[in-house]
């Protein structure tokens, strides 16, 4: 009997290659550990980064630690997808965990911000495969109809990490030492035991049959994609500081454009061996859904960037507190993802969920655009719940649509493409929305100060001798350093109010633009064709193909 036919031992599956629910959960445990690494790393840094930059004397260049990680994680995502189609999921997933482990260990012993940026780049090389390969493996071992049941567990991991990350990051950043090691270094070293456990679990339980594909490795495609994306990701992160029309920014734009044009030509030349085969874009669902993923990434990441700013600057919450305040969004994501997964498993229908999800997210963004300094926190948290429900309905349903159309041999490429395009959209969204925010905030603060000059409370605070220094620096809103808003914590609330009003008004503009972006995604998702979901997993299909193959006669 072939390996494919005996892949799922011990459960007497009904069909060749089928895995039992218990076997799938066993494999899922290893995948969730790997995904937890990537998810935790994205949330734990926010509350610890300032302390890290202070300790390494690199406050002015701290953005590069984030940029380096973002670049390598984004570029490596499609690489892992393609290589896993060729060599198998297990070796590539173990590679991703190992690289991430090495990057975490190195980051934990960094002695300068430049070293940290370089080591974070190594981390990113591993992180690029942790999420996309986990989703591809689930696609291998489950049928499309039952898949949403299991991807709901991944949503739970993201929910846990979004709460645990800021708490753990703030805890370690606040400790001078722990176990004889500087406190902030544990932000990275904490990954080491989790990664080691993930390596052990994955190596033991992830035994999915793989039919090796004989193809060339698309080195030219990887090179041109790097040439195209690196300059664009750098300018997206640094363009606001450099100036979008500066020589450096224009050079990055031109280099990136040339690289992407070269990438398209190379991928056409490579055919089926291409990193991202151009024939995939002739599939209407693949093309349209990835356009929607890109647009959703813009709106989603813009919202995720703006909410902590509102909570921390306008409402005065600490990073840890803002993480806890985001619990309603986490709850919304988990409940809607699991509920829609059960419905899809029973009925095989899924198109309604991204329609409802993009609509709900757009409505949530428009509601966020109405919040002010005085908006009650419970009202903001209710809107968070709606936004989370919208995201939970969208993300796994759109991935399912791509996987339902993808050929078996391209499942890794198809799955990684969803993560890739959403990440690119997120980078663009973060850059655009930060530019909008800081492009209008100075004028909004000045306008708020002009209006406050008739407010008795503001006038009294302005004339209070105890506020003389602050009052002198706030005349007309000038002299404010918006790169560091810590001074708001020590300012008379009456004097700080116009600044908070200016920030709230600017964030309203950001949310409004985000809502318009999500309306575009809402309009496009109606045109996605709902493909009937198969009752066979990739493993089952390969087992049946092997059984049906003619026996060679010698």
Coordinates of C-alpha atoms in Angstrom, one line a residue:
X1 CA 0.0 0.0 0.0
X2 CA 1.3 3.5 -0.9
X3 CA 2.4 6.1 1.6
X4 CA -0.4 8.3 0.5
X5 CA -3.0 5.7 1.2
X6 CA -1.6 5.1 4.7
X7 CA -1.0 8.6 5.7
X8 CA -3.8 8.7 8.2
X9 CA -3.1 5.7 10.3
X10 CA -5.0 4.6 13.4
X11 CA -8.5 6.0 12.6
X12 CA -9.8 3.8 9.7
X13 CA -10.7 6.8 7.6
X14 CA -13.7 6.4 5.3
X15 CA -11.8 7.6 2.2
X16 CA -8.2 7.1 1.1
X17 CA -6.0 9.8 2.5
X18 CA -8.6 11.3 4.9
X19 CA -7.5 12.3 8.3
X20 CA -9.7 12.0 11.4
X21 CA -10.7 15.1 13.4
X22 CA -8.2 14.0 16.2
X23 CA -5.3 13.7 13.7
X24 CA -6.1 17.1 12.3
X25 CA -6.1 18.7 15.8
X26 CA -2.8 17.0 16.6
X27 CA -1.2 18.6 13.5
X28 CA -3.0 21.8 14.2
X29 CA -1.3 22.0 17.6
X30 CA 2.1 22.3 16.0
X31 CA 0.9 24.9 13.4
X32 CA -0.7 27.0 16.1
X33 CA 2.6 27.2 18.0
X34 CA 4.4 28.4 14.9
X35 CA 1.6 30.9 14.1
X36 CA 1.7 32.1 17.8
X37 CA 5.3 33.0 17.3
X38 CA 4.6 35.3 14.3
X39 CA 1.5 36.8 15.9
X40 CA 3.1 37.5 19.3
X41 CA 6.1 39.1 17.7
X42 CA 3.9 41.6 15.9
X43 CA 2.1 42.7 19.0
X44 CA 4.8 42.5 21.7
X45 CA 7.1 45.0 20.1
X46 CA 4.7 48.0 20.3
X47 CA 4.8 48.3 24.0
X48 CA 8.5 47.6 24.3
X49 CA 10.0 49.5 21.4
X50 CA 10.5 52.8 23.1
X51 CA 12.4 51.2 26.0
X52 CA 14.5 49.1 23.6
X53 CA 15.4 52.2 21.5
X54 CA 16.4 54.1 24.7
X55 CA 18.6 51.3 25.9
X56 CA 20.3 50.9 22.5
X57 CA 20.6 54.7 22.1
X58 CA 18.7 54.5 18.8
X59 CA 15.4 56.4 19.3
X60 CA 15.8 58.3 16.0
X61 CA 16.4 55.1 13.9
X62 CA 14.1 52.7 15.7
X63 CA 11.8 52.6 12.6
X64 CA 14.4 50.6 10.8
X65 CA 14.0 47.7 13.2
X66 CA 10.4 47.5 12.0
X67 CA 11.1 48.2 8.4
X68 CA 13.8 45.5 8.1
X69 CA 11.4 42.9 9.6
X70 CA 8.6 44.0 7.3
X71 CA 10.7 43.8 4.1
X72 CA 12.0 40.3 4.7
X73 CA 8.7 38.9 6.0
X74 CA 6.8 40.3 2.9
X75 CA 9.3 39.2 0.3
X76 CA 9.8 35.7 1.8
X77 CA 6.1 34.9 2.0
X78 CA 5.6 34.0 -1.7
X79 CA 9.0 32.2 -1.7
X80 CA 7.9 29.8 1.1
X81 CA 4.6 29.2 -0.8
X82 CA 6.4 28.2 -4.0
X83 CA 9.2 26.2 -2.4
X84 CA 6.7 24.3 -0.2
X85 CA 4.8 23.3 -3.4
X86 CA 8.1 21.9 -4.7
X87 CA 9.8 20.4 -1.7
X88 CA 6.9 19.8 0.7
X89 CA 5.3 21.8 3.6
X90 CA 7.1 20.1 6.5
X91 CA 10.7 20.9 5.6
X92 CA 9.8 24.5 4.7
X93 CA 7.8 25.0 7.9
X94 CA 10.7 23.6 10.0
X95 CA 13.0 26.0 8.1
X96 CA 10.8 29.0 8.9
X97 CA 10.6 28.1 12.6
X98 CA 14.4 27.6 12.7
X99 CA 15.2 30.9 11.0
X100 CA 12.8 32.7 13.2
X101 CA 14.4 31.1 16.3
X102 CA 17.9 32.2 15.1
X103 CA 16.6 35.7 14.5
X104 CA 15.0 35.9 17.9
X105 CA 18.1 34.7 19.7
X106 CA 20.3 37.2 17.8
X107 CA 17.9 40.0 18.5
X108 CA 18.0 39.2 22.2
X109 CA 21.8 39.8 22.3
X110 CA 21.9 42.9 20.0
X111 CA 24.1 45.7 21.3
X112 CA 23.0 48.5 18.9
X113 CA 20.0 49.5 17.0
X114 CA 21.7 48.7 13.7
X115 CA 22.4 45.2 14.9
X116 CA 18.8 44.9 16.1
X117 CA 17.6 45.9 12.6
X118 CA 19.8 43.3 10.9
X119 CA 18.7 40.6 13.3
X120 CA 15.0 41.6 13.0
X121 CA 15.5 41.1 9.2
X122 CA 16.5 37.5 10.0
X123 CA 13.4 37.1 12.1
X124 CA 11.3 38.4 9.2
X125 CA 12.8 35.8 6.9
X126 CA 11.3 33.1 9.2
X127 CA 8.0 34.9 9.9
X128 CA 7.2 35.0 6.2
X129 CA 6.6 31.3 6.3
X130 CA 5.0 30.8 9.7
X131 CA 1.5 32.1 8.8
X132 CA 1.2 31.3 5.0
X133 CA 2.5 27.7 5.4
X134 CA 0.2 27.0 8.4
X135 CA -2.8 28.0 6.2
X136 CA -1.5 26.0 3.3
X137 CA -1.0 22.9 5.5
X138 CA -4.5 23.1 6.8
X139 CA -5.7 23.4 3.1
X140 CA -3.8 20.2 2.4
X141 CA -5.3 18.0 5.2
X142 CA -8.9 19.3 5.3
X143 CA -11.6 19.5 2.8
X144 CA -12.7 23.0 1.7
X145 CA -16.1 22.7 3.4
X146 CA -14.6 21.8 6.8
X147 CA -11.6 24.0 6.5
X148 CA -13.2 27.1 8.1
X149 CA -13.8 25.1 11.3
X150 CA -10.1 24.8 11.8
X151 CA -9.0 28.2 10.6
X152 CA -11.1 29.6 13.5
X153 CA -8.5 28.2 15.8
X154 CA -5.9 30.4 14.1
X155 CA -8.2 33.4 14.8
X156 CA -8.1 32.4 18.5
X157 CA -4.3 32.4 18.4
X158 CA -4.3 35.9 16.9
X159 CA -6.8 37.0 19.6
X160 CA -4.6 35.6 22.4
X161 CA -1.5 37.2 21.0
X162 CA -3.1 40.6 20.5
X163 CA -3.9 40.7 24.3
X164 CA -0.9 38.9 25.6
X165 CA 1.6 40.7 23.4
X166 CA 1.2 44.3 24.8
X167 CA 1.0 42.9 28.4
X168 CA 4.2 40.8 28.1
X169 CA 6.0 43.5 26.2
X170 CA 5.1 46.1 28.8
X171 CA 6.0 43.8 31.6
X172 CA 9.5 42.9 30.3
X173 CA 10.2 46.5 29.2
X174 CA 9.4 47.7 32.7
X175 CA 11.8 45.3 34.4
X176 CA 15.5 46.2 34.8
X177 CA 16.5 42.6 34.8
X178 CA 14.9 39.1 34.8
X179 CA 16.9 36.0 35.5
X180 CA 20.1 38.1 35.3
X181 CA 19.3 39.4 31.8
X182 CA 18.1 42.9 30.9
X183 CA 14.3 42.9 30.9
X184 CA 13.6 44.1 27.3
X185 CA 15.8 41.3 25.9
X186 CA 13.2 38.8 27.0
X187 CA 10.8 40.3 24.4
X188 CA 12.9 38.3 21.9
X189 CA 14.3 35.5 24.1
X190 CA 10.8 34.5 25.0
X191 CA 10.4 33.2 21.5
X192 CA 13.3 30.7 21.9
X193 CA 11.5 28.1 24.2
X194 CA 8.3 28.5 22.2
X195 CA 10.1 27.9 18.9
X196 CA 12.0 24.9 20.3
X197 CA 8.7 23.4 21.4
X198 CA 7.2 24.1 18.0
X199 CA 10.2 22.4 16.3
X200 CA 9.7 19.3 18.4
X201 CA 5.9 19.1 17.9
X202 CA 6.0 19.9 14.1
X203 CA 8.8 17.4 13.5
X204 CA 6.8 14.6 15.2
X205 CA 3.2 15.2 14.2
X206 CA 3.4 16.9 10.8
X207 CA 3.6 13.9 8.4
X208 CA 1.6 15.0 5.4
X209 CA 2.3 13.1 2.2
X210 CA 3.9 15.1 -0.6
X211 CA 4.4 14.4 -4.2
X212 CA 7.6 16.2 -5.2
X213 CA 7.3 18.6 -8.1
X214 CA 10.3 18.7 -10.4
X215 CA 10.7 22.3 -11.2
X216 CA 13.5 24.9 -11.4
X217 CA 13.8 27.3 -8.5
X218 CA 12.9 30.8 -9.7
X219 CA 16.0 32.7 -8.5
X220 CA 15.5 35.4 -11.1
X221 CA 12.0 35.9 -9.9
X222 CA 13.0 36.2 -6.3
X223 CA 15.8 38.7 -7.3
X224 CA 13.5 40.9 -9.3
X225 CA 10.8 40.8 -6.7
X226 CA 13.3 41.9 -4.1
X227 CA 14.5 44.7 -6.4
X228 CA 10.9 45.8 -6.8
X229 CA 9.6 45.6 -3.3
X230 CA 12.5 46.6 -1.1
X231 CA 12.7 50.2 -2.4
X232 CA 8.9 50.6 -2.3
X233 CA 8.7 49.2 1.3
X234 CA 11.5 51.5 2.4
X235 CA 9.9 54.6 0.9
X236 CA 6.5 53.6 2.3
X237 CA 8.1 53.6 5.8
X238 CA 10.5 56.5 5.4
X239 CA 8.8 58.7 2.7
X240 CA 7.0 60.9 5.2
X241 CA 10.3 61.8 6.9
X242 CA 12.3 62.2 3.6
X243 CA 9.5 64.0 1.8
X244 CA 7.5 62.2 -0.9
X245 CA 9.0 64.4 -3.6
X246 CA 12.6 64.2 -2.4
X247 CA 15.3 62.8 -4.5
X248 CA 15.7 59.7 -2.3
X249 CA 11.9 59.0 -2.5
X250 CA 11.8 59.4 -6.3
X251 CA 14.8 57.2 -6.7
X252 CA 13.1 54.5 -4.6
X253 CA 9.9 54.8 -6.6
X254 CA 11.7 54.5 -9.9
X255 CA 13.9 51.5 -8.8
X256 CA 10.8 49.7 -7.4
X257 CA 8.9 50.2 -10.6
X258 CA 11.7 48.9 -12.8
X259 CA 12.1 45.9 -10.5
X260 CA 8.3 45.1 -10.6
X261 CA 8.3 45.4 -14.4
X262 CA 11.3 43.1 -14.6
X263 CA 9.5 40.6 -12.2
X264 CA 6.5 40.4 -14.5
X265 CA 8.7 39.6 -17.6
X266 CA 10.7 37.0 -15.6
X267 CA 7.6 35.3 -14.4
X268 CA 6.2 35.1 -17.9
X269 CA 9.5 33.6 -19.1
X270 CA 9.6 31.0 -16.2
X271 CA 6.1 29.7 -16.9
X272 CA 5.0 27.0 -14.4
X273 CA 8.3 27.3 -12.5
X274 CA 7.6 31.0 -11.7
X275 CA 7.6 32.2 -8.1
X276 CA 4.1 33.6 -8.8
X277 CA 2.9 32.0 -12.1
X278 CA 1.2 34.5 -14.3
X279 CA -1.3 31.9 -15.4
X280 CA -2.8 32.2 -11.9
X281 CA -3.9 35.7 -12.7
X282 CA -6.0 34.4 -15.6
X283 CA -8.2 32.8 -12.9
X284 CA -10.9 35.4 -12.2
X285 CA -11.4 34.5 -8.5
X286 CA -7.7 34.5 -7.8
X287 CA -7.1 37.9 -9.4
X288 CA -10.2 39.7 -8.0
X289 CA -9.9 38.3 -4.5
X290 CA -6.2 39.4 -4.3
X291 CA -7.2 42.9 -5.4
X292 CA -9.7 42.9 -2.6
X293 CA -7.0 41.5 -0.2
X294 CA -4.8 44.4 -1.2
X295 CA -7.6 47.0 -0.7
X296 CA -8.6 45.4 2.6
X297 CA -5.0 45.5 3.8
X298 CA -5.0 49.2 3.2
X299 CA -8.2 49.8 5.2
X300 CA -7.6 47.2 7.9
X301 CA -4.0 48.2 8.8
X302 CA -5.0 51.9 8.7
X303 CA -7.7 51.1 11.3
X304 CA -5.3 49.0 13.4
X305 CA -2.7 51.7 13.3
X306 CA -5.1 54.5 14.2
X307 CA -7.0 53.0 17.1
X308 CA -4.0 52.6 19.4
X309 CA -3.1 56.2 18.7
X310 CA -6.6 57.4 19.7
X311 CA -6.6 55.3 22.8
X312 CA -3.1 56.2 23.9
X313 CA -2.9 59.9 22.8
X314 CA -6.5 61.1 23.1
X315 CA -7.7 58.9 25.9
X316 CA -4.3 58.7 27.7
X317 CA -4.1 54.9 27.9
X318 CA -0.8 53.1 28.2
X319 CA 0.2 50.6 25.5
X320 CA -0.8 47.7 27.8
X321 CA -4.2 49.4 28.6
X322 CA -4.9 50.0 25.0
X323 CA -4.2 46.4 24.2
X324 CA -6.8 45.4 26.8
X325 CA -9.3 47.9 25.5
X326 CA -9.1 46.2 22.1
X327 CA -10.5 43.0 23.5
X328 CA -14.0 43.7 21.9
X329 CA -12.3 43.6 18.5
X330 CA -10.6 40.4 19.3
X331 CA -13.9 38.9 20.5
X332 CA -15.7 40.1 17.3
X333 CA -13.0 38.4 15.1
X334 CA -13.1 35.1 17.0
X335 CA -16.9 34.8 17.3
X336 CA -17.6 35.8 13.6
X337 CA -14.8 33.6 12.2
X338 CA -15.9 30.5 14.1
X339 CA -19.6 31.1 13.5
X340 CA -19.1 31.6 9.7
X341 CA -16.8 28.6 9.7
X342 CA -19.5 26.3 11.1
X343 CA -22.1 27.6 8.6
X344 CA -19.7 27.1 5.7
X345 CA -19.0 23.5 6.9
X346 CA -22.7 22.7 7.0
X347 CA -23.8 24.4 3.8
X348 CA -20.8 24.9 1.6
X349 CA -21.7 28.5 1.1
X350 CA -19.3 31.4 1.9
X351 CA -19.8 34.4 -0.4
X352 CA -22.2 36.1 1.8
X353 CA -19.6 36.5 4.6
X354 CA -17.1 38.7 2.8
X355 CA -20.0 40.9 1.6
X356 CA -21.3 41.2 5.2
X357 CA -17.7 41.6 6.5
X358 CA -16.5 44.4 4.2
X359 CA -19.8 46.2 4.8
X360 CA -19.6 45.9 8.6
X361 CA -15.9 47.0 8.5
X362 CA -16.8 50.0 6.3
X363 CA -19.7 51.0 8.7
X364 CA -17.3 50.6 11.7
X365 CA -14.7 52.9 10.1
X366 CA -17.4 55.6 9.4
X367 CA -18.5 55.3 13.0
X368 CA -14.9 55.7 14.2
X369 CA -14.8 58.9 12.1
X370 CA -17.4 60.4 14.5
X371 CA -15.5 59.8 17.7
X372 CA -14.2 62.8 19.7
X373 CA -12.2 63.6 22.8
X374 CA -15.5 63.2 24.8
X375 CA -16.8 60.0 23.3
X376 CA -17.4 57.4 26.0
X377 CA -15.1 54.5 25.9
X378 CA -17.9 52.0 25.9
X379 CA -19.2 53.5 22.6
X380 CA -15.8 53.1 21.0
X381 CA -15.5 49.5 22.2
X382 CA -18.9 48.7 20.7
X383 CA -17.7 49.9 17.3
X384 CA -14.5 47.8 17.9
X385 CA -16.8 44.8 18.3
X386 CA -18.5 45.5 15.0
X387 CA -15.1 46.1 13.2
X388 CA -13.8 42.8 14.6
X389 CA -16.9 40.9 13.5
X390 CA -16.4 42.4 10.0
X391 CA -12.8 41.3 9.8
X392 CA -13.5 37.8 11.1
X393 CA -16.2 37.3 8.4
X394 CA -13.8 38.5 5.6
X395 CA -10.4 37.1 6.1
X396 CA -10.9 33.3 6.1
X397 CA -13.8 33.4 3.6
X398 CA -11.7 35.3 1.0
X399 CA -8.8 32.8 1.6
X400 CA -11.3 30.0 1.1
X401 CA -12.4 31.5 -2.2
X402 CA -8.8 31.5 -3.5
X403 CA -8.1 28.0 -2.3
X404 CA -11.3 26.6 -3.8
X405 CA -10.2 27.8 -7.3
X406 CA -6.5 26.9 -7.0
X407 CA -5.1 23.7 -8.6
X408 CA -3.8 21.2 -6.1
X409 CA -0.2 21.7 -7.2
X410 CA -0.4 25.4 -6.7
X411 CA -2.0 25.5 -3.2
X412 CA 1.1 26.9 -1.5
X413 CA 1.4 29.7 -4.0
X414 CA -2.3 30.5 -3.9
X415 CA -2.4 30.6 -0.1
X416 CA 0.7 32.7 0.3
X417 CA -0.6 35.1 -2.3
X418 CA -3.4 36.1 0.0
X419 CA -1.0 36.9 2.9
X420 CA 1.4 38.6 0.5
X421 CA -1.1 41.0 -1.1
X422 CA -2.8 41.9 2.2
X423 CA 0.7 42.7 3.7
X424 CA 1.6 44.9 0.7
X425 CA -1.8 46.7 1.1
X426 CA -1.1 47.1 4.9
X427 CA 2.3 48.7 4.2
X428 CA 0.7 51.1 1.7
X429 CA -2.2 51.8 4.1
X430 CA 0.1 52.5 7.0
X431 CA 2.2 54.9 5.0
X432 CA -0.8 56.7 3.4
X433 CA -2.7 57.1 6.7
X434 CA 0.3 58.3 8.7
X435 CA 0.9 60.9 6.0
X436 CA -2.7 62.0 6.2
X437 CA -2.6 62.1 10.0
X438 CA 0.6 64.2 10.3
X439 CA -0.3 66.2 7.2
X440 CA -3.5 67.7 8.8
X441 CA -2.8 67.4 12.6
X442 CA -0.9 70.7 12.9
X443 CA -3.6 72.7 11.3
X444 CA -6.3 70.9 13.3
X445 CA -4.5 71.7 16.6
X446 CA -4.0 75.3 15.6
X447 CA -7.7 75.6 14.8
X448 CA -8.6 74.0 18.1
X449 CA -6.4 76.5 19.9
X450 CA -8.1 79.4 18.1
X451 CA -11.5 78.1 19.2
X452 CA -10.3 77.5 22.8
X453 CA -9.4 81.2 23.2
X454 CA -13.0 81.9 24.2
X455 CA -13.2 79.0 26.6
X456 CA -13.1 80.3 30.2
X457 CA -11.4 77.1 31.5
X458 CA -8.7 77.4 28.8
X459 CA -8.2 81.1 29.6
X460 CA -7.9 80.4 33.3
X461 CA -5.3 77.7 32.7
X462 CA -3.4 79.9 30.4
X463 CA -3.2 82.7 33.0
X464 CA -2.2 80.3 35.8
X465 CA 1.5 81.0 36.7
X466 CA 2.1 77.3 37.3
X467 CA 1.5 76.8 33.5
X468 CA 3.6 79.7 32.3
X469 CA 6.2 77.5 30.6
X470 CA 3.6 75.3 28.9
X471 CA 1.5 78.3 27.9
X472 CA 4.5 80.0 26.2
X473 CA 5.2 76.9 24.1
X474 CA 1.6 76.5 23.1
X475 CA 0.8 79.9 21.7
X476 CA -1.0 79.3 18.5
X477 CA -0.1 75.6 18.6
X478 CA 3.5 76.4 17.6
X479 CA 6.5 74.8 19.1
X480 CA 4.9 71.4 19.6
X481 CA 7.0 68.3 19.1
X482 CA 4.5 65.8 17.8
X483 CA 7.1 63.0 17.5
X484 CA 6.8 62.6 21.3
X485 CA 3.5 63.3 23.0
X486 CA 4.6 62.3 26.5
X487 CA 4.4 66.0 27.5
X488 CA 0.5 65.6 27.4
X489 CA 0.7 63.4 30.5
X490 CA 2.1 66.3 32.6
X491 CA 0.1 69.2 31.1
X492 CA -2.9 70.9 32.6
X493 CA -5.9 69.2 31.1
X494 CA -7.5 72.5 30.0
X495 CA -4.3 73.4 28.0
X496 CA -4.0 69.8 26.6
X497 CA -7.6 69.7 25.4
X498 CA -7.1 71.6 22.1
X499 CA -4.2 69.3 21.2
X500 CA -6.3 66.2 22.0
X501 CA -9.1 67.7 19.9
X502 CA -6.7 68.3 17.0
X503 CA -5.5 64.7 17.2
X504 CA -9.1 63.3 17.4
X505 CA -10.2 65.4 14.5
X506 CA -7.2 64.2 12.4
X507 CA -7.8 60.6 13.3
X508 CA -11.5 61.1 12.2
X509 CA -10.2 62.0 8.8
X510 CA -8.0 58.9 8.7
X511 CA -11.0 56.7 9.6
X512 CA -13.2 58.4 7.0
X513 CA -10.7 57.7 4.2
X514 CA -10.4 54.1 5.5
X515 CA -14.1 53.7 5.3
X516 CA -14.1 54.9 1.7
X517 CA -11.4 52.4 0.9
X518 CA -13.4 49.6 2.5
X519 CA -16.5 50.7 0.4
X520 CA -14.4 49.9 -2.7
X521 CA -13.7 46.4 -1.4
X522 CA -17.4 46.0 -0.5
X523 CA -18.4 46.9 -4.1
X524 CA -15.8 44.5 -5.6
X525 CA -16.7 41.5 -3.4
X526 CA -20.1 41.3 -5.0
X527 CA -18.4 40.2 -8.2
X528 CA -16.5 37.3 -6.7
X529 CA -17.8 34.0 -8.1
X530 CA -18.8 31.4 -5.4
X531 CA -17.1 28.1 -6.4
X532 CA -18.7 24.9 -5.1
X533 CA -16.5 23.5 -2.3
X534 CA -15.1 20.1 -2.7
X535 CA -15.5 17.3 -0.1
X536 CA -11.9 16.1 -0.7
X537 CA -8.7 17.4 0.7
X538 CA -5.5 17.7 -1.3
X539 CA -4.1 14.6 0.5
X540 CA -7.2 12.7 -0.5
X541 CA -7.0 13.9 -4.1
X542 CA -3.4 12.8 -4.4
X543 CA -4.2 9.4 -2.8
X544 CA -7.0 8.9 -5.3
X545 CA -4.8 10.0 -8.3
X546 CA -2.1 7.6 -7.1
X547 CA -4.6 4.7 -6.8
X548 CA -6.1 5.5 -10.3
X549 CA -2.7 5.7 -12.0
X550 CA -2.0 2.9 -14.5
X551 CA 0.4 0.3 -13.3
X552 CA 3.4 0.1 -15.5
X553 CA 3.8 -3.3 -17.3
X554 CA 7.4 -4.5 -17.8

